[in-house]
Coordinates of C-alpha atoms in Angstrom, one line a residue:
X268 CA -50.6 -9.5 27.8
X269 CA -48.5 -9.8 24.8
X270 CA -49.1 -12.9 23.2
X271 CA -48.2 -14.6 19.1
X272 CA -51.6 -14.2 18.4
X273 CA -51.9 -11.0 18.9
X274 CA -49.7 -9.8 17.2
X275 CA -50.1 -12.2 14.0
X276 CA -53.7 -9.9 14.1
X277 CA -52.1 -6.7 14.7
X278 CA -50.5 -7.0 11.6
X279 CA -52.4 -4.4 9.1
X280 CA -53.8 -5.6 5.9
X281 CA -52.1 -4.8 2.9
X282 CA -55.3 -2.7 1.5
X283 CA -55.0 -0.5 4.7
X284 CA -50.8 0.1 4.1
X285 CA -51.6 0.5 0.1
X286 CA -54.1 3.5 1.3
X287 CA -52.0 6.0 3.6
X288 CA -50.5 8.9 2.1
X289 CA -46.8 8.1 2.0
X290 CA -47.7 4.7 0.3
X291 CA -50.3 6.7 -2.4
X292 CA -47.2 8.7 -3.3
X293 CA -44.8 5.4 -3.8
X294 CA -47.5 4.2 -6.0
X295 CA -47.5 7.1 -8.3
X296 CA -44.1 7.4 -8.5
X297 CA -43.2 3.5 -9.3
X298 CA -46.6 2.0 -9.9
X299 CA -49.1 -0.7 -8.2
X300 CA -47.7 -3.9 -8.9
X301 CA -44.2 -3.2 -8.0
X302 CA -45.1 -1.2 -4.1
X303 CA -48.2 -4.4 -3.9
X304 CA -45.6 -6.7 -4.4
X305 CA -42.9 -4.7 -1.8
X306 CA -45.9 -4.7 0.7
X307 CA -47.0 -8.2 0.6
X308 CA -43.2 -9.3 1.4
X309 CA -42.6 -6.5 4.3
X310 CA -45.9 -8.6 5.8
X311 CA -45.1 -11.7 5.3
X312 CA -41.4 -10.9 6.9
X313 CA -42.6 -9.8 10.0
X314 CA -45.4 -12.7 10.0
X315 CA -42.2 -15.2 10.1
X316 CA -40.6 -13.5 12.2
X317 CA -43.5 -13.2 14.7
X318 CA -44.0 -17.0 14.1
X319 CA -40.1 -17.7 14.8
X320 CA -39.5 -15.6 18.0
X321 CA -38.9 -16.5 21.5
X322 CA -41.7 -15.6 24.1
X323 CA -39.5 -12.5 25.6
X324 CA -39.2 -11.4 22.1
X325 CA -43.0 -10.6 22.0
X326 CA -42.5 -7.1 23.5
X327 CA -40.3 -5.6 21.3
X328 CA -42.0 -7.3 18.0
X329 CA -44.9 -5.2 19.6
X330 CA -43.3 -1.9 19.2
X331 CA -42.3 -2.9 15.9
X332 CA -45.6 -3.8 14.3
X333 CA -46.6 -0.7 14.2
X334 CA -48.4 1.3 11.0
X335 CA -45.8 4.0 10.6
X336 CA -42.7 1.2 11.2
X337 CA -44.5 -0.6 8.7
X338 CA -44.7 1.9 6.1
X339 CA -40.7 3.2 6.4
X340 CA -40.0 -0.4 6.2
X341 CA -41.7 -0.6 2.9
X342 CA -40.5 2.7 1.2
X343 CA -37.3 1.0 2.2
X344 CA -37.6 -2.5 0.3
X345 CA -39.5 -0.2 -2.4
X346 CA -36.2 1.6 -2.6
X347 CA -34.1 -0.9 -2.8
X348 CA -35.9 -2.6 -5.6
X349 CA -35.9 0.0 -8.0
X350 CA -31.7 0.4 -7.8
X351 CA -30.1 -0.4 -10.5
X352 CA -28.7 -4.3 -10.5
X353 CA -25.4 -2.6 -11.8
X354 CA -24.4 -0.6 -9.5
X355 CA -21.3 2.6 -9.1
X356 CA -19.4 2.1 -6.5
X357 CA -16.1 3.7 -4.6
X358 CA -13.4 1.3 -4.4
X359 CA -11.3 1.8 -1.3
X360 CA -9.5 -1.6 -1.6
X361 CA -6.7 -0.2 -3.0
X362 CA -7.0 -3.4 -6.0
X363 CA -6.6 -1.1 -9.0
X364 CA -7.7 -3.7 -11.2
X365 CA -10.4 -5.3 -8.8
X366 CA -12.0 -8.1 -11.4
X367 CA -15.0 -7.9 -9.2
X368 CA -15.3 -4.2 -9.4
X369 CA -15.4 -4.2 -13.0
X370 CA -11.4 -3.7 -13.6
X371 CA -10.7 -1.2 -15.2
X372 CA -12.1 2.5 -15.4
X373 CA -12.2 4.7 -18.1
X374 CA -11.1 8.2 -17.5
X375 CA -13.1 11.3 -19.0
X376 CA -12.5 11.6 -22.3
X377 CA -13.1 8.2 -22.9
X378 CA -16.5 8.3 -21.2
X379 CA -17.1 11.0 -23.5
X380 CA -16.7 9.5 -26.6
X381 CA -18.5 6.6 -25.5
X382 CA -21.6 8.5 -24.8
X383 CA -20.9 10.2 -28.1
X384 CA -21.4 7.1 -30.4
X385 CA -24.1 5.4 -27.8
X386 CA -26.8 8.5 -28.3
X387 CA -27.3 8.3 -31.8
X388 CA -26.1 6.7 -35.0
X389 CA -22.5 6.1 -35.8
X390 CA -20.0 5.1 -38.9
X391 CA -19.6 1.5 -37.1
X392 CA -19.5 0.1 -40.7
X393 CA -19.8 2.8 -43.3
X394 CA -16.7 4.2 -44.9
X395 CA -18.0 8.3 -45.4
X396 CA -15.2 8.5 -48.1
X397 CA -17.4 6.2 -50.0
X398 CA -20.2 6.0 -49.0
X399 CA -19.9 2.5 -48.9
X400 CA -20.2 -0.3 -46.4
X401 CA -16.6 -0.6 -44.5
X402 CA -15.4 -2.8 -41.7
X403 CA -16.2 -1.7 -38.3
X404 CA -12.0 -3.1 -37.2
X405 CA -11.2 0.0 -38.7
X406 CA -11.7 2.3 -36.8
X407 CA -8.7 1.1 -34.4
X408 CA -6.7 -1.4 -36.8
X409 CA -4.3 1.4 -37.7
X410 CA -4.1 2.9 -34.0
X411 CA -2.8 -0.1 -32.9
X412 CA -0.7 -1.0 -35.3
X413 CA 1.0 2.6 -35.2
X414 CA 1.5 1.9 -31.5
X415 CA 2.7 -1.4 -31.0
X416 CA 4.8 -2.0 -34.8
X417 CA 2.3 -4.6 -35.9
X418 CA 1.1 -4.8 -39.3
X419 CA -2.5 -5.6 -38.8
X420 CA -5.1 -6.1 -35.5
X421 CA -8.1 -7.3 -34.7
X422 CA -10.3 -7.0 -31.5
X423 CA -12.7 -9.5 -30.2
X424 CA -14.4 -9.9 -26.8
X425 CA -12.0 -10.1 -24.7
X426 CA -8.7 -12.5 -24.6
X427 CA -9.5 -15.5 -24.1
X428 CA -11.7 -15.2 -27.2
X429 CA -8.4 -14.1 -29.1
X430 CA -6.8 -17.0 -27.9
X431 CA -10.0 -19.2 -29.1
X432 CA -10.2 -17.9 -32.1
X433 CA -6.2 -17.9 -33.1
X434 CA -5.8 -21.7 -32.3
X435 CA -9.4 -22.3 -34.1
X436 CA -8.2 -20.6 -37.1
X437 CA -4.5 -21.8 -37.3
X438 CA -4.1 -25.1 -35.3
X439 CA -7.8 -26.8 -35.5
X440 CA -6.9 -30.5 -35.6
X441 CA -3.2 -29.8 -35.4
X442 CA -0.6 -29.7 -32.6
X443 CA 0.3 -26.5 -31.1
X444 CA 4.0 -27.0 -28.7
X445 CA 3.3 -25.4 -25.3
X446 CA 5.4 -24.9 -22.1
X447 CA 3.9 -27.1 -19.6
X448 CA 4.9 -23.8 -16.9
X449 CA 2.4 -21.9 -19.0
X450 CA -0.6 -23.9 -18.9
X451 CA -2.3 -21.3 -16.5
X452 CA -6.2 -21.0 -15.3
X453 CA -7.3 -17.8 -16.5
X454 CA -9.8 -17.0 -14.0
X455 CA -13.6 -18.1 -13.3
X456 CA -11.9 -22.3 -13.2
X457 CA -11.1 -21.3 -16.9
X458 CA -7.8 -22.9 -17.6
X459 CA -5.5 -22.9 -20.9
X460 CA -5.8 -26.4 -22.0
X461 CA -9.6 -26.3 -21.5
X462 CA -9.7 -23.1 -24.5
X463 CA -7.1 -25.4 -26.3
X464 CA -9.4 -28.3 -26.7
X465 CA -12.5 -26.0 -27.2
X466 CA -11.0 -24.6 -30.1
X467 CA -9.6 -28.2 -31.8
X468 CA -6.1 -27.9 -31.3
X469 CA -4.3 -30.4 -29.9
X470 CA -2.2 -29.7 -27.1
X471 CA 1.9 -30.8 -26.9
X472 CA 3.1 -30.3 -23.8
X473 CA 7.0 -30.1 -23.2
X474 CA 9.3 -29.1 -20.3
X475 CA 8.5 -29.5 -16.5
X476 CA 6.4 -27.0 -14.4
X477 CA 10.1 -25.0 -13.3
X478 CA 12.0 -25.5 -16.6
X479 CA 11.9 -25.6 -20.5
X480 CA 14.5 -25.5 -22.6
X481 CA 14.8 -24.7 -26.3
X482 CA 15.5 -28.4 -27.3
X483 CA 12.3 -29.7 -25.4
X484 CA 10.5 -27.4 -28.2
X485 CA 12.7 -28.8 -30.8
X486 CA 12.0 -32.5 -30.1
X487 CA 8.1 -32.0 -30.2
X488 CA 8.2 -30.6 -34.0
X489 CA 6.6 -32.8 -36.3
X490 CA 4.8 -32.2 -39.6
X491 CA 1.6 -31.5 -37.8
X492 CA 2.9 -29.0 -35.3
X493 CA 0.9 -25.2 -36.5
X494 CA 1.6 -23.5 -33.6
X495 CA 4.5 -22.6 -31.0
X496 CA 2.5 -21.0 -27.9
X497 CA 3.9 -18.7 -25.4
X498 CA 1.9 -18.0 -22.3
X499 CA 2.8 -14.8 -20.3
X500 CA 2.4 -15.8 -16.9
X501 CA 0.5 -12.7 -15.7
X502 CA -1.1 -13.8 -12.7
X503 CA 1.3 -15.8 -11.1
X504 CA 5.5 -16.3 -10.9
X505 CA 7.6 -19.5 -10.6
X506 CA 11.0 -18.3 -8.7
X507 CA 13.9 -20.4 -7.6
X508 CA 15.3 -23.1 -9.8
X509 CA 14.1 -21.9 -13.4
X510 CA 14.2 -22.0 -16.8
X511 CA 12.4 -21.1 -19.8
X512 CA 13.0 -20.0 -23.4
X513 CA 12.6 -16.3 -24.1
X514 CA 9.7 -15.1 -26.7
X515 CA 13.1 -14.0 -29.0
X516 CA 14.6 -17.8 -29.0
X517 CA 11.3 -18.7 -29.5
X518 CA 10.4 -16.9 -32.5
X519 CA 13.9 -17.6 -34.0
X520 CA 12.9 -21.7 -34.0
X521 CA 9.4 -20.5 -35.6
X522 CA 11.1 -18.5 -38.2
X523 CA 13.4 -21.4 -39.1
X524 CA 10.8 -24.0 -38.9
X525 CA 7.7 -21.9 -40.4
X526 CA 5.9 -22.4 -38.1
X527 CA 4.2 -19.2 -36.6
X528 CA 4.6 -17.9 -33.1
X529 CA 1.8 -16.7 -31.1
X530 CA 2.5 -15.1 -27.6
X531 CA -0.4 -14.5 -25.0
X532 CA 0.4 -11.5 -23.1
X533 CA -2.7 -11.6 -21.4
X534 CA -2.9 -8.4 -19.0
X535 CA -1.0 -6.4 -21.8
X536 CA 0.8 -3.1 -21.3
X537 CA 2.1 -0.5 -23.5
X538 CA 4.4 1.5 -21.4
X539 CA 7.3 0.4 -19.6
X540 CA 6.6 0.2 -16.3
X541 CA 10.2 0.4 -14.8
X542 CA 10.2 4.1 -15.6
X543 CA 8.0 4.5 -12.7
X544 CA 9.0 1.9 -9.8
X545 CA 7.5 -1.0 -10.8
X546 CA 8.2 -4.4 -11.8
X547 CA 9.0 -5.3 -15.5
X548 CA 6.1 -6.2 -17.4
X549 CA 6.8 -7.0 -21.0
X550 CA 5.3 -4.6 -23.7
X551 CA 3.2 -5.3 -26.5
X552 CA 6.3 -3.8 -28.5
X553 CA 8.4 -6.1 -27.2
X554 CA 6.6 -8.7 -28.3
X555 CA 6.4 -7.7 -32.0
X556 CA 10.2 -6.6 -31.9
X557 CA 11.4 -10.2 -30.8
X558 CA 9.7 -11.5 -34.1
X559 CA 6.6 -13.1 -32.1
X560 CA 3.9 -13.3 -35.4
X561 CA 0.7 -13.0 -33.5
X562 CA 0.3 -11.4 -29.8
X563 CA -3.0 -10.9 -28.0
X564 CA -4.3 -9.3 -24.9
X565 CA -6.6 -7.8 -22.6
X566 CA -8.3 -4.3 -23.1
X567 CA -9.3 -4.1 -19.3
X568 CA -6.4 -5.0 -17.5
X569 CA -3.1 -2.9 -17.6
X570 CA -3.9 -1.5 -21.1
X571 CA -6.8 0.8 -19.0
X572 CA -9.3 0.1 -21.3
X573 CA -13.0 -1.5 -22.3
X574 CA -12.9 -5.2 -22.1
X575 CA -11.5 -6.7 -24.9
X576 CA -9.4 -9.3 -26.6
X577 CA -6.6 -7.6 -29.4
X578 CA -4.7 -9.6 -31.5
X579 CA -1.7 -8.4 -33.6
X580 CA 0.9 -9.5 -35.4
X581 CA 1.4 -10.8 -39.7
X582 CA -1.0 -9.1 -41.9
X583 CA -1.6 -12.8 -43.3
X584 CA -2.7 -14.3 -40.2
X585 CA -5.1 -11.7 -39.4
X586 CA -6.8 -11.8 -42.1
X587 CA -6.9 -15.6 -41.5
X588 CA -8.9 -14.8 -38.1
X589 CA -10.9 -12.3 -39.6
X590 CA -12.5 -14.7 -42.2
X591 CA -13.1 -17.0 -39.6
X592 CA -16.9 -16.9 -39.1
X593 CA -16.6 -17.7 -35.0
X594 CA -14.8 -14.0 -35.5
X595 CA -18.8 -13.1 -36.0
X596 CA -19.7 -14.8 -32.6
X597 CA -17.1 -13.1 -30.7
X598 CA -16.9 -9.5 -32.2
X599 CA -17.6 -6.5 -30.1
X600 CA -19.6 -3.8 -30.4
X601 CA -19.7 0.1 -31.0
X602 CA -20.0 0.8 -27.7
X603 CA -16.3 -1.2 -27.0
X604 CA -15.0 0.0 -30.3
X605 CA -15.8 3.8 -29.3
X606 CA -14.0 3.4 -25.6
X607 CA -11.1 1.7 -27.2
X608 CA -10.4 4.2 -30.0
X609 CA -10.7 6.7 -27.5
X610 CA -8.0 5.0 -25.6
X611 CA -5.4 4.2 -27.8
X612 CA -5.7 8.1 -29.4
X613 CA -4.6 8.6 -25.5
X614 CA -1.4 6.5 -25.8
X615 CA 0.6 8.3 -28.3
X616 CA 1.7 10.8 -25.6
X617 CA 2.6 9.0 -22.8
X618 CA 2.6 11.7 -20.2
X619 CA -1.0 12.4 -21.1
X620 CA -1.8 9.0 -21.0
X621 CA -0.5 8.6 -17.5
X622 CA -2.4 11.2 -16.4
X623 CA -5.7 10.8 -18.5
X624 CA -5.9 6.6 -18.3
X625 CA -7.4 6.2 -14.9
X626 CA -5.3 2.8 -14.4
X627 CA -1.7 4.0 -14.9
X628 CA -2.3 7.4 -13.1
X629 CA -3.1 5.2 -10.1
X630 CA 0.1 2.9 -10.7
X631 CA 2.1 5.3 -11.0
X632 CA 1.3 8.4 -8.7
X633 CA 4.2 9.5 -6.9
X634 CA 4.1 8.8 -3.0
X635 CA 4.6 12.1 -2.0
X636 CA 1.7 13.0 -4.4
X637 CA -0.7 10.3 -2.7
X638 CA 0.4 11.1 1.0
X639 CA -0.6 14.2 1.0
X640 CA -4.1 13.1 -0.5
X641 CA -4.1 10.7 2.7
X642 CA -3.3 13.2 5.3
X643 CA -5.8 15.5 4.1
X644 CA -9.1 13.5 3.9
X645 CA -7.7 11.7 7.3
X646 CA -7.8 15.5 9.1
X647 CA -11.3 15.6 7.3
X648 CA -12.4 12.3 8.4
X649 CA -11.4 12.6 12.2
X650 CA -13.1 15.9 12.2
X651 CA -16.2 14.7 10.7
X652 CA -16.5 12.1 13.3
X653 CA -15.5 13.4 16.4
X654 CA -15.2 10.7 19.2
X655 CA -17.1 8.4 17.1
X656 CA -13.9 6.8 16.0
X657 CA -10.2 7.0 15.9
X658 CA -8.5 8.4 12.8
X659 CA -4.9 7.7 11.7
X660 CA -3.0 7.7 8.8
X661 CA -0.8 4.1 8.6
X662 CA 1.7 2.6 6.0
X663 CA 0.2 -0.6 3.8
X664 CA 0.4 -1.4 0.5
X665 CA -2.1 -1.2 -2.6
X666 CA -2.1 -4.0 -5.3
X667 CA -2.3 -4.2 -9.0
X668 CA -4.9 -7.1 -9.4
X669 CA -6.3 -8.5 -12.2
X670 CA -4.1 -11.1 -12.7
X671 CA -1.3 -8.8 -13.4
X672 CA 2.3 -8.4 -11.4
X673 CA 1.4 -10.8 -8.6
X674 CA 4.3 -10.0 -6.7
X675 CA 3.8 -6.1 -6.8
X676 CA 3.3 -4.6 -3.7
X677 CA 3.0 -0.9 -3.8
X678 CA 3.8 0.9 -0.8
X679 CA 0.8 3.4 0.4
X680 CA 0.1 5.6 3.4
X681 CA -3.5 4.2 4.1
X682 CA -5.9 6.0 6.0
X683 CA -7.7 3.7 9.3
X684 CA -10.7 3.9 11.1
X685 CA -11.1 2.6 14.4
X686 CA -15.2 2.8 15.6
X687 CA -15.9 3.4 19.5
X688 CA -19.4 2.3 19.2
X689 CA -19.7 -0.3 16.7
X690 CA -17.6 -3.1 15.7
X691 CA -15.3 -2.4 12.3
X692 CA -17.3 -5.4 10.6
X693 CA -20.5 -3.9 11.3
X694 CA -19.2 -0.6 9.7
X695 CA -17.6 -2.8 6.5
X696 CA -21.0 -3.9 6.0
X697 CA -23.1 -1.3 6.6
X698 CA -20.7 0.9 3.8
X699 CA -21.4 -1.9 1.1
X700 CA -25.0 -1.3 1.7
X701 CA -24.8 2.5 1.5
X702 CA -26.7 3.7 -1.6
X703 CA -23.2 3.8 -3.1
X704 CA -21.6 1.6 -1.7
X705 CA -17.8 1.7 -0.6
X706 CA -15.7 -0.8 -0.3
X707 CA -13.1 -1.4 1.9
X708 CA -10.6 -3.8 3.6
X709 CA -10.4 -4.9 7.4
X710 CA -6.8 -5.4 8.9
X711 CA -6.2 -6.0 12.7
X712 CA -9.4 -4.3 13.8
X713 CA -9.2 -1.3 11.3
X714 CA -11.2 -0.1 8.5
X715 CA -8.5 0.9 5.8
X716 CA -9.6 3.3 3.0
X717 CA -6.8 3.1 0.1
X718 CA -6.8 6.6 -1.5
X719 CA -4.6 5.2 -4.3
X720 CA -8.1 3.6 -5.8
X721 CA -11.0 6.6 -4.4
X722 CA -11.4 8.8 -7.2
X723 CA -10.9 12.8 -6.1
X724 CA -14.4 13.5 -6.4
X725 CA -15.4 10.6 -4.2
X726 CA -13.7 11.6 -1.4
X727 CA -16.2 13.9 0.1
X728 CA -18.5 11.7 -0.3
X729 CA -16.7 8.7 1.6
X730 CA -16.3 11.2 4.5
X731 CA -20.0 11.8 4.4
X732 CA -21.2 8.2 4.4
X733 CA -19.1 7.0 7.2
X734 CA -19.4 9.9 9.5
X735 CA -23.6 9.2 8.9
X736 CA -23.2 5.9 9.8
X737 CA -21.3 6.6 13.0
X738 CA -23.3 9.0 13.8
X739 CA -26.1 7.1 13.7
X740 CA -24.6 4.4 15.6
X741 CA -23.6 6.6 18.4
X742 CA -27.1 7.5 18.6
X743 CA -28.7 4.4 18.9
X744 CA -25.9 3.5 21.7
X745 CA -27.3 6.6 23.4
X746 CA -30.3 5.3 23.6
X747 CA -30.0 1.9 24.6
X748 CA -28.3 3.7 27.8
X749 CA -31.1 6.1 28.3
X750 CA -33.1 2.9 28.5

């Protein structure tokens, strides 16, 4: 007779599991406290549970509470302790710039100069020609500049520390004139106006939400307007009936007035995209051609680079940022400065850097190119998993993500995965919880695996972890029969 009692005293004593071999071996390899501590929760899991189940739940808790299912579940939690919080994964999304992936990745030579400067001592602020202390903006100042026709730069955190710090610097306690269109949230409940009034500007709206025009600027000029703001509206489009003054007709009323222009870009991108099928996305260039006196934007986003925020524009302003001292608070460090030198060296041949930047080669791979990817690791897949699921290549779409060209949908053959044993959400979550995990997306009953975002060298391994975790599931579905 199986009965709560007995099995609350079938339950070993943490001593006895600490003692057997396989344990002894865990202990040596990631010490006593951390395997004690692993043990004394595996117990007191299966204690609850005992305490929690159903009478006709007794006999298969008996089976469980065993030594040796004991032990395998501990050199599991054991395991799964010692991984790394910060994890690789495979993104099969098909979100290039997945914000909760990490955005952007950096391709191999940019890797390599990172680990360069992170395993031993760098020039972060020592000018060799002199031997003397230098700034550590140098190192990229003049790549940028050279690239997008501005006359000085300077990189902080990321951008909306650029647009803290130019309003800090240049409007603190003075208006800055804003299209109320503009006035987006940036992400994480973060909005525009909330940065505004963090920095001590004060904020002038003008226009409505669908339209601005150049006098509604013109009317809100007084003596203490210091800023005309332009917000790029990255992450989101207004269509239908619209209006709004261009960054040129902007600049030419800051230019008469004196007052500066600042335009936030916010994704940021140096090439034109329209070369290669996609929707217009103004250029850093553009924005220093139209007469805009300071732009900033994102490293991580369509740039394809570290997370960071780069400002650009007059030489005069710059250097008013840089002696600002929350510049101190919000610089970034050699690790960032390393990845992003390495990245803008990339962009002054643009077929190498649409090839070599990990972001625009997925943008802008040619269908034909990414079909054939498709129908390949589909033939791989189905024969991998033989009747444990159904293997098809379908047509979807990837996106750009990361608040960037909201209304792009990019056309991709997709590969799908139909299981016969298991349901697709039990296979969805069982892949997030692979040692590396994969993710994917779910669409009328299918996994679908976007090769646009699966790096070449992953896909072997995606076809490994799946066709083990069908596998597996066919077996245990086996069994349950046999039973």
């Amino acid at each position: 007779m199986v009965d709560k009692n007995r099995l609350l005293r079938q339950l070993p004593a943490i001593n006895i599991i600490l003692q057997t071999a396989e344990i002894q071996a865990l202990i040596r390899e990631y010490g006593h406290p951390l395997v004690s501590e692993a043990a004394g929760e595996v117990v007191q899991q299966l204690r609850e549970k005992i305490l929690k189940a159903a009478e006709e739940d007794y006999r298969g808790l008996d089976q469980e509470i065993t030594l040796k299912n004991i032990i395998a579940m501990l050199m599991q939690r054991v395991y799964e302790k010692v991984q790394p919080r910060l994890r690789r994964v495979i993104n099969a999304t098909g979100i290039v710039l997945h914000t909760n992936l990490g955005r952007a990745i950096l391709g191999q030579k940019v890797t390599e100069a990172l680990t360069e400067v992170a395993s031993g001592y760098s020039n972060l602020e020592l000018d060799l020609s002199t031997g003397e202390r230098g700034s550590r903006y140098a190192h990229v100042e003049g790549l940028i500049c050279r690239l997008t026709g501005a006359e000085a730069a300077l990189v902080v955190n990321n951008n909306a520390a650029a647009v803290l710090l130019v309003l800090n610097t240049l409007a603190k306690d003075k208006e800055v004139v804003v299209s109320r269109g503009q006035l987006v949230e940036i992400g994480g409940s973060f909005r525009i106006p909330d940065v505004m009034r963090q920095s001590g500007a004060i904020l002038v709206e003008v226009g409505t939400t669908n339209k601005t025009h150049l006098a509604d600027y013109l009317r809100a000029i007084t003596e203490n307007t210091a800023l005309l703001l332009k917000v790029h509206t990255s992450n989101y489009r207004i269509i239908g009936f619209t209006s709004e003054v261009s960054v040129s007709e902007l600049a030419q009323i800051g230019h008469a007035k004196g007052i500066p222009v600042y335009e936030d870009l916010g994704s940021g991108v140096l090439v034109d995209f329209r070369n290669y099928g996609l929707t217009y996305e103004p250029t850093v260039q553009d924005s220093i051609r139209a007469g805009v006196d300071l732009v900033s934007f994102s490293g991580d986003k369509l740039f394809g680079g570290p997370q960071a925020g780069i400002i650009a524009g007059r030489r005069e302003l710059i250097e008013q940022c840089k002696k600002n001292p929350l510049t101190r608070a919000l610089r970034v460090d050699k690790l960032t400065f390393a990845a992003l030198e390495a990245t803008l060296r990339i962009y002054f041949d643009e077929n190498r850097a649409l090839m070599e930047i990990p972001t625009l080669q997925m943008l802008t791979i040619p269908y034909g190119d990414l079909l054939k990817r498709v129908k390949r690791n589909a033939r791989n897949l189905s024969k991998a998993l033989g009747g444990n699921a159904k293997v098809e290549v379908i047509q979807g779409f990837s996106q750009v993500g990361g608040g960037a060209l909201p209304e792009e949908n990019i056309p991709s053959p997709l590969v799908a995965v139909k299981p016969v044993y298991v349901s697709v959400n039990w296979l969805e979550e069982h892949l997030r919880g692979a040692v590396t995990p994969i993710l994917a997306r779910i669409q009328k009953d299918q996994l679908l695996l976007d090769y646009r975002t699966i790096l070449p060298d992953e896909e072997n391994e995606v076809i490994s972890v799946i066709s083990e975790l069908l596998a597996d599931s066919s077996r245990l579905v086996e069994q349950e029969v046999s039973f």
